[in-house]
Amino acid sequence: MPDSSTSRTDTETGPEPVNAPQTPIQPTVNPQAGSGSKGTEPMRAILLVVLGVACLSCSDATAKYLGRTLPPAEIAWMRYVVFTALVMPLALRGGSPRHKDRLSVLKTTRPGLQVVRGLGMLGSALFFIMAMQHLPLAEAAAISFVSPVFVTVLSILLLAEKVGVRRWAALLVGLAGVIIVIRPGADGFQPASLLPILTAFSWALGLVATRKMTVQENPLTTMVWSALTGLIALTALLPLHAAWPTPWEMLLGAFIGLVYTAAQWLLILAYRQGEASVLAPFTYVQLIWSTALGFLVFGAVPDQWTFVGTGVIIASGLYTAHRERMRARERRSIA
């Protein structure tokens, strides 16, 4: 998830998997990507995105399976423990080689925003795990893709960004797709459908907090603060919402953390090698993976309205990505 300065005149370059927002990692975009340089490898970057969102869907499906016997906070805690254990050595290596400066990676000029970002990522994780306890995996994933709407609104309110009419139109179409999926007022409506919306809002809050931080903020610092913020908060919640896991459940919890970390690493590599607006449409492959795993693992088949709404959401995202790609070309031609 790349940082963005507050002077940017538009919002996200396109949709990202909301489960990526549950991560403290933010992909570092290759500065040459999208500039037509030889450093850009679009096909390899696309493959990495597809594999990354596949790993995210595997993590989600496993979390949904564990949700049958373990509370959401404990599942999220397991993931944060493994994730933090894997990334902390990498983060500490990013500090000064001198031992006394190893903890310099913890130094930040915006501690308040770092905590807000960490809590936003944590909220996104918890709400999504809670949603999967009540909703099919594909439906929860589809609804959570409403996050660009919240990103846009929060960016206008908190970052004073400007959004064009076409972008608003595309976002409203995406919102209509979400409404089709959840069908408020219909017999099939479930209050749990609001949980993926809270997931999307939490993710958007974390993203806007990232943008509001200065561009000089070290990405490793942001990663560590988000990881530790989430882990500390979940550890505090654990005594209130915990059940003693079996060895099999602990193994699955470790698997969630490993696959989730692999997903973030694949996405980092992808965004280093490809243009964000080119890669954005391929994040929707997550909906395909989620649908397939939902059927294979849980025997869930989305109804026709879920398919229709998902199609509308994807169309909105594809149009937004296309507009961003055109805008990027115009900026490069002017430069």
Coordinates of C-alpha atoms in Angstrom, one line a residue:
M1 CA 0.0 0.0 0.0
P2 CA 2.0 3.0 -1.2
D3 CA 2.1 6.3 0.7
S4 CA 0.6 9.3 -1.0
S5 CA 1.2 13.0 -0.2
T6 CA -1.7 15.2 0.7
S7 CA -1.2 17.2 -2.5
R8 CA -2.5 14.4 -4.7
T9 CA -5.6 15.5 -6.6
D10 CA -7.3 12.1 -6.8
T11 CA -7.8 9.1 -4.6
E12 CA -6.8 5.5 -5.0
T13 CA -5.3 4.4 -8.3
G14 CA -7.7 1.5 -8.1
P15 CA -9.1 -1.1 -5.8
E16 CA -6.8 -3.2 -3.7
P17 CA -7.8 -6.4 -1.9
V18 CA -9.3 -5.2 1.4
N19 CA -7.5 -8.0 3.2
A20 CA -4.3 -6.4 2.1
P21 CA -5.3 -3.5 4.2
Q22 CA -5.4 -5.7 7.2
T23 CA -1.6 -5.9 6.8
P24 CA 0.9 -3.6 8.3
I25 CA 3.0 -3.8 5.2
Q26 CA 2.7 -1.3 2.5
P27 CA 4.1 -2.1 -1.0
T28 CA 6.8 0.2 -2.2
V29 CA 6.0 1.2 -5.7
N30 CA 8.8 1.0 -8.2
P31 CA 9.5 4.6 -9.2
Q32 CA 10.1 3.5 -12.8
A33 CA 6.9 1.5 -13.0
G34 CA 4.5 2.9 -15.4
S35 CA 7.1 5.2 -17.0
G36 CA 7.7 2.9 -19.9
S37 CA 11.2 1.9 -18.6
K38 CA 12.8 -1.4 -19.0
G39 CA 12.5 -1.9 -15.3
T40 CA 8.8 -2.5 -15.6
E41 CA 7.7 -6.2 -15.8
P42 CA 3.9 -6.1 -16.1
M43 CA 3.3 -9.8 -16.8
R44 CA 5.4 -10.9 -13.9
A45 CA 3.8 -8.3 -11.7
I46 CA 0.3 -9.4 -12.7
L47 CA 1.2 -13.1 -11.9
L48 CA 2.5 -12.0 -8.5
V49 CA -0.8 -10.1 -7.8
V50 CA -2.8 -13.2 -8.8
L51 CA -0.7 -15.4 -6.5
G52 CA -0.8 -12.8 -3.7
V53 CA -4.6 -12.6 -3.6
A54 CA -4.8 -16.4 -3.9
C55 CA -2.8 -16.6 -0.6
L56 CA -5.1 -14.0 0.9
S57 CA -8.1 -16.1 0.0
C58 CA -6.5 -19.2 1.5
S59 CA -5.8 -17.2 4.7
D60 CA -9.5 -16.0 4.8
A61 CA -10.8 -19.5 4.1
T62 CA -8.7 -21.0 7.0
A63 CA -9.8 -18.2 9.3
K64 CA -13.4 -18.9 8.4
Y65 CA -12.9 -22.6 9.2
L66 CA -11.3 -21.7 12.6
G67 CA -14.1 -19.4 13.3
R68 CA -16.3 -22.4 13.9
T69 CA -14.5 -23.0 17.2
L70 CA -12.4 -20.0 18.0
P71 CA -13.4 -16.3 18.6
P72 CA -12.3 -13.7 16.0
A73 CA -10.0 -11.9 18.3
E74 CA -8.0 -15.1 18.9
I75 CA -7.8 -15.9 15.2
A76 CA -6.5 -12.4 14.5
W77 CA -4.1 -12.6 17.4
M78 CA -2.6 -15.8 16.0
R79 CA -2.1 -14.2 12.6
Y80 CA -0.5 -11.1 14.2
V81 CA 1.9 -13.2 16.3
V82 CA 3.2 -15.1 13.3
F83 CA 3.3 -12.0 11.1
T84 CA 5.1 -9.9 13.7
A85 CA 7.6 -12.7 14.4
L86 CA 8.4 -13.0 10.7
V87 CA 8.7 -9.3 9.9
M88 CA 10.4 -7.9 13.0
P89 CA 13.8 -9.4 12.1
L90 CA 13.5 -7.8 8.6
A91 CA 12.5 -4.5 10.1
L92 CA 15.3 -4.5 12.7
R93 CA 17.8 -5.2 9.9
G94 CA 16.5 -2.0 8.3
G95 CA 18.0 0.0 11.2
S96 CA 21.6 1.1 11.6
P97 CA 24.2 -1.6 11.6
R98 CA 25.4 -0.4 14.9
H99 CA 23.7 -2.4 17.7
K100 CA 22.7 0.7 19.7
D101 CA 20.7 2.1 16.8
R102 CA 18.9 -1.1 15.9
L103 CA 15.7 0.2 17.5
S104 CA 15.9 3.4 15.4
V105 CA 13.2 1.8 13.2
L106 CA 10.7 2.5 16.0
K107 CA 11.3 6.3 15.8
T108 CA 8.5 8.2 14.1
T109 CA 7.5 11.8 13.7
R110 CA 3.7 10.9 13.7
P111 CA 3.1 8.5 16.5
G112 CA -0.6 9.4 16.7
L113 CA -1.2 8.7 13.0
Q114 CA 0.8 5.5 13.3
V115 CA -1.5 4.2 16.0
V116 CA -4.6 5.3 14.1
R117 CA -3.3 3.4 11.1
G118 CA -2.5 0.3 13.1
L119 CA -6.0 0.3 14.7
G120 CA -7.6 0.8 11.3
M121 CA -5.8 -2.3 10.0
L122 CA -6.7 -4.2 13.1
G123 CA -10.4 -3.2 12.8
S124 CA -10.4 -4.3 9.2
A125 CA -9.0 -7.8 10.2
L126 CA -11.4 -8.3 13.1
F127 CA -14.5 -7.2 11.3
F128 CA -13.8 -9.4 8.3
I129 CA -13.1 -12.4 10.4
M130 CA -16.4 -11.7 12.2
A131 CA -18.2 -11.3 8.9
M132 CA -17.0 -14.7 7.6
Q133 CA -18.5 -16.4 10.6
H134 CA -22.0 -15.4 9.3
L135 CA -21.6 -14.9 5.5
P136 CA -20.3 -16.9 2.6
L137 CA -16.6 -16.1 1.8
A138 CA -17.4 -14.7 -1.7
E139 CA -20.2 -12.4 -0.4
A140 CA -18.0 -11.0 2.4
A141 CA -15.2 -10.4 0.0
A142 CA -17.4 -8.7 -2.6
I143 CA -19.0 -6.3 -0.1
S144 CA -15.6 -5.3 1.4
F145 CA -14.6 -4.0 -2.0
V146 CA -16.7 -0.9 -1.2
S147 CA -13.6 0.5 0.4
P148 CA -12.8 3.0 -2.4
V149 CA -16.0 4.9 -1.6
F150 CA -14.8 5.4 2.0
V151 CA -11.3 6.3 0.8
T152 CA -12.7 9.0 -1.4
V153 CA -15.0 10.5 1.3
L154 CA -12.2 10.5 3.9
S155 CA -9.7 11.8 1.5
I156 CA -12.0 14.8 0.7
L157 CA -12.7 15.4 4.4
L158 CA -9.2 14.8 5.9
L159 CA -6.8 15.4 3.0
A160 CA -8.7 18.1 1.0
E161 CA -8.3 16.0 -2.2
K162 CA -10.4 16.8 -5.3
V163 CA -12.4 14.1 -7.0
G164 CA -13.9 14.4 -10.5
V165 CA -17.4 13.7 -11.7
R166 CA -16.4 10.5 -13.5
R167 CA -14.7 9.1 -10.4
W168 CA -17.8 9.9 -8.3
A169 CA -20.0 8.2 -10.9
A170 CA -17.8 5.0 -10.9
L171 CA -17.8 4.9 -7.1
L172 CA -21.6 5.3 -6.9
V173 CA -21.9 2.4 -9.4
G174 CA -19.7 0.3 -7.2
L175 CA -21.8 1.2 -4.1
A176 CA -24.9 0.2 -6.1
G177 CA -23.2 -3.2 -6.6
V178 CA -22.7 -3.6 -2.9
I179 CA -26.4 -2.8 -2.3
I180 CA -27.4 -5.4 -4.8
V181 CA -25.3 -8.0 -2.9
I182 CA -26.6 -7.2 0.6
R183 CA -30.2 -6.4 -0.6
P184 CA -31.3 -4.3 2.4
G185 CA -35.0 -4.8 3.1
A186 CA -35.1 -8.1 1.3
D187 CA -35.9 -11.4 2.9
G188 CA -32.3 -12.6 2.4
F189 CA -30.7 -9.6 4.1
Q190 CA -28.5 -10.4 7.1
P191 CA -27.3 -7.7 9.6
A192 CA -23.9 -9.4 9.4
S193 CA -23.6 -7.9 5.9
L194 CA -22.7 -4.7 7.6
L195 CA -19.5 -6.2 9.0
P196 CA -17.7 -6.2 5.6
I197 CA -18.7 -2.5 5.3
L198 CA -17.1 -1.8 8.6
T199 CA -14.1 -3.8 7.3
A200 CA -13.9 -1.5 4.3
F201 CA -14.3 1.7 6.4
S202 CA -11.5 0.6 8.8
W203 CA -9.2 -0.2 5.9
A204 CA -10.0 3.2 4.3
L205 CA -9.2 5.0 7.6
G206 CA -5.9 3.2 7.8
L207 CA -5.0 4.1 4.2
V208 CA -5.9 7.8 4.7
A209 CA -3.8 7.9 7.9
T210 CA -0.9 6.5 5.8
R211 CA -1.4 9.3 3.3
K212 CA -1.5 11.9 5.9
M213 CA 1.9 10.9 7.3
T214 CA 4.9 12.7 5.9
V215 CA 6.6 11.2 2.9
Q216 CA 9.8 11.0 4.9
E217 CA 8.3 8.4 7.2
N218 CA 10.2 5.1 6.9
P219 CA 7.9 2.4 5.5
L220 CA 9.6 -0.1 7.8
T221 CA 8.7 2.2 10.7
T222 CA 5.1 2.2 9.6
M223 CA 5.1 -1.6 9.3
V224 CA 6.5 -2.1 12.8
W225 CA 4.1 0.3 14.4
S226 CA 1.1 -1.3 12.8
A227 CA 2.2 -4.8 13.7
L228 CA 2.9 -3.9 17.3
T229 CA -0.2 -1.8 17.6
G230 CA -2.4 -4.6 16.4
L231 CA -0.6 -7.3 18.5
I232 CA -0.7 -5.2 21.7
A233 CA -4.4 -4.4 21.3
L234 CA -5.3 -8.1 20.5
T235 CA -3.2 -9.3 23.4
A236 CA -5.3 -7.0 25.7
L237 CA -8.5 -8.4 24.3
L238 CA -7.5 -12.0 24.4
P239 CA -8.4 -12.7 28.0
L240 CA -11.9 -11.5 27.3
H241 CA -12.3 -13.5 24.1
A242 CA -10.2 -16.7 24.1
A243 CA -10.6 -20.4 24.0
W244 CA -7.8 -22.8 24.5
P245 CA -6.9 -24.1 21.0
T246 CA -6.2 -27.6 20.1
P247 CA -2.8 -28.5 18.5
W248 CA -4.6 -28.7 15.1
E249 CA -6.1 -25.2 15.6
M250 CA -2.7 -23.8 16.6
L251 CA -1.2 -25.4 13.4
L252 CA -4.0 -23.7 11.3
G253 CA -3.4 -20.4 13.1
A254 CA 0.3 -20.6 12.2
F255 CA -0.7 -21.5 8.6
I256 CA -2.8 -18.3 8.5
G257 CA 0.1 -16.2 9.5
L258 CA 2.5 -17.8 7.1
V259 CA 0.2 -17.6 4.1
Y260 CA -0.8 -14.1 5.0
T261 CA 2.8 -12.9 5.2
A262 CA 3.6 -14.6 1.9
A263 CA 0.7 -12.8 0.3
Q264 CA 2.0 -9.4 1.5
W265 CA 5.4 -10.2 0.2
L266 CA 4.1 -11.2 -3.2
L267 CA 2.1 -7.9 -3.4
I268 CA 5.1 -5.9 -2.4
L269 CA 7.1 -7.5 -5.2
A270 CA 4.2 -6.9 -7.6
Y271 CA 3.8 -3.2 -6.9
R272 CA 7.6 -2.7 -7.2
Q273 CA 7.5 -4.2 -10.7
G274 CA 4.2 -3.0 -12.1
E275 CA 2.1 0.2 -12.4
A276 CA -0.6 0.3 -9.8
S277 CA -3.4 1.2 -12.2
V278 CA -2.4 -1.8 -14.4
L279 CA -2.4 -4.2 -11.5
A280 CA -5.5 -2.9 -9.8
P281 CA -8.1 -4.8 -12.0
F282 CA -6.3 -8.1 -11.2
T283 CA -7.0 -7.8 -7.5
Y284 CA -10.5 -8.8 -8.4
V285 CA -9.2 -12.3 -9.0
Q286 CA -9.6 -12.5 -5.2
L287 CA -13.3 -12.7 -5.7
I288 CA -12.8 -15.7 -8.0
W289 CA -10.5 -17.4 -5.5
S290 CA -12.9 -16.7 -2.7
T291 CA -15.9 -18.1 -4.6
A292 CA -13.9 -21.3 -5.5
L293 CA -12.7 -21.9 -2.0
G294 CA -16.1 -21.1 -0.5
F295 CA -17.5 -23.9 -2.7
L296 CA -14.7 -26.4 -2.3
V297 CA -14.3 -26.0 1.5
F298 CA -17.7 -25.0 2.7
G299 CA -20.0 -26.0 -0.2
A300 CA -21.3 -22.4 -0.5
V301 CA -22.7 -21.3 -3.9
P302 CA -23.4 -17.6 -4.2
D303 CA -26.9 -16.7 -5.4
Q304 CA -27.6 -14.8 -8.6
W305 CA -27.8 -11.4 -6.9
T306 CA -24.4 -11.9 -5.4
F307 CA -23.0 -12.6 -8.9
V308 CA -24.8 -9.6 -10.4
G309 CA -23.7 -7.2 -7.6
T310 CA -20.1 -8.6 -7.8
G311 CA -20.1 -7.9 -11.6
V312 CA -21.2 -4.3 -11.0
I313 CA -18.5 -3.8 -8.4
I314 CA -15.9 -5.2 -10.7
A315 CA -17.1 -3.0 -13.6
S316 CA -16.8 0.0 -11.4
G317 CA -13.3 -0.9 -10.4
L318 CA -12.2 -1.6 -13.9
Y319 CA -13.5 1.7 -15.1
T320 CA -11.7 3.5 -12.3
A321 CA -8.5 1.8 -13.0
H322 CA -8.9 2.7 -16.7
R323 CA -9.4 6.3 -15.9
E324 CA -6.4 6.4 -13.6
R325 CA -4.3 4.8 -16.4
M326 CA -5.4 7.5 -18.8
R327 CA -4.7 10.3 -16.3
A328 CA -1.2 8.9 -15.7
R329 CA -0.5 8.9 -19.5
E330 CA -1.7 12.5 -19.7
R331 CA 0.6 13.6 -16.8
R332 CA 3.5 11.8 -18.5
S333 CA 2.8 13.5 -21.8
I334 CA 2.7 16.9 -20.2
A335 CA 5.9 16.3 -18.3

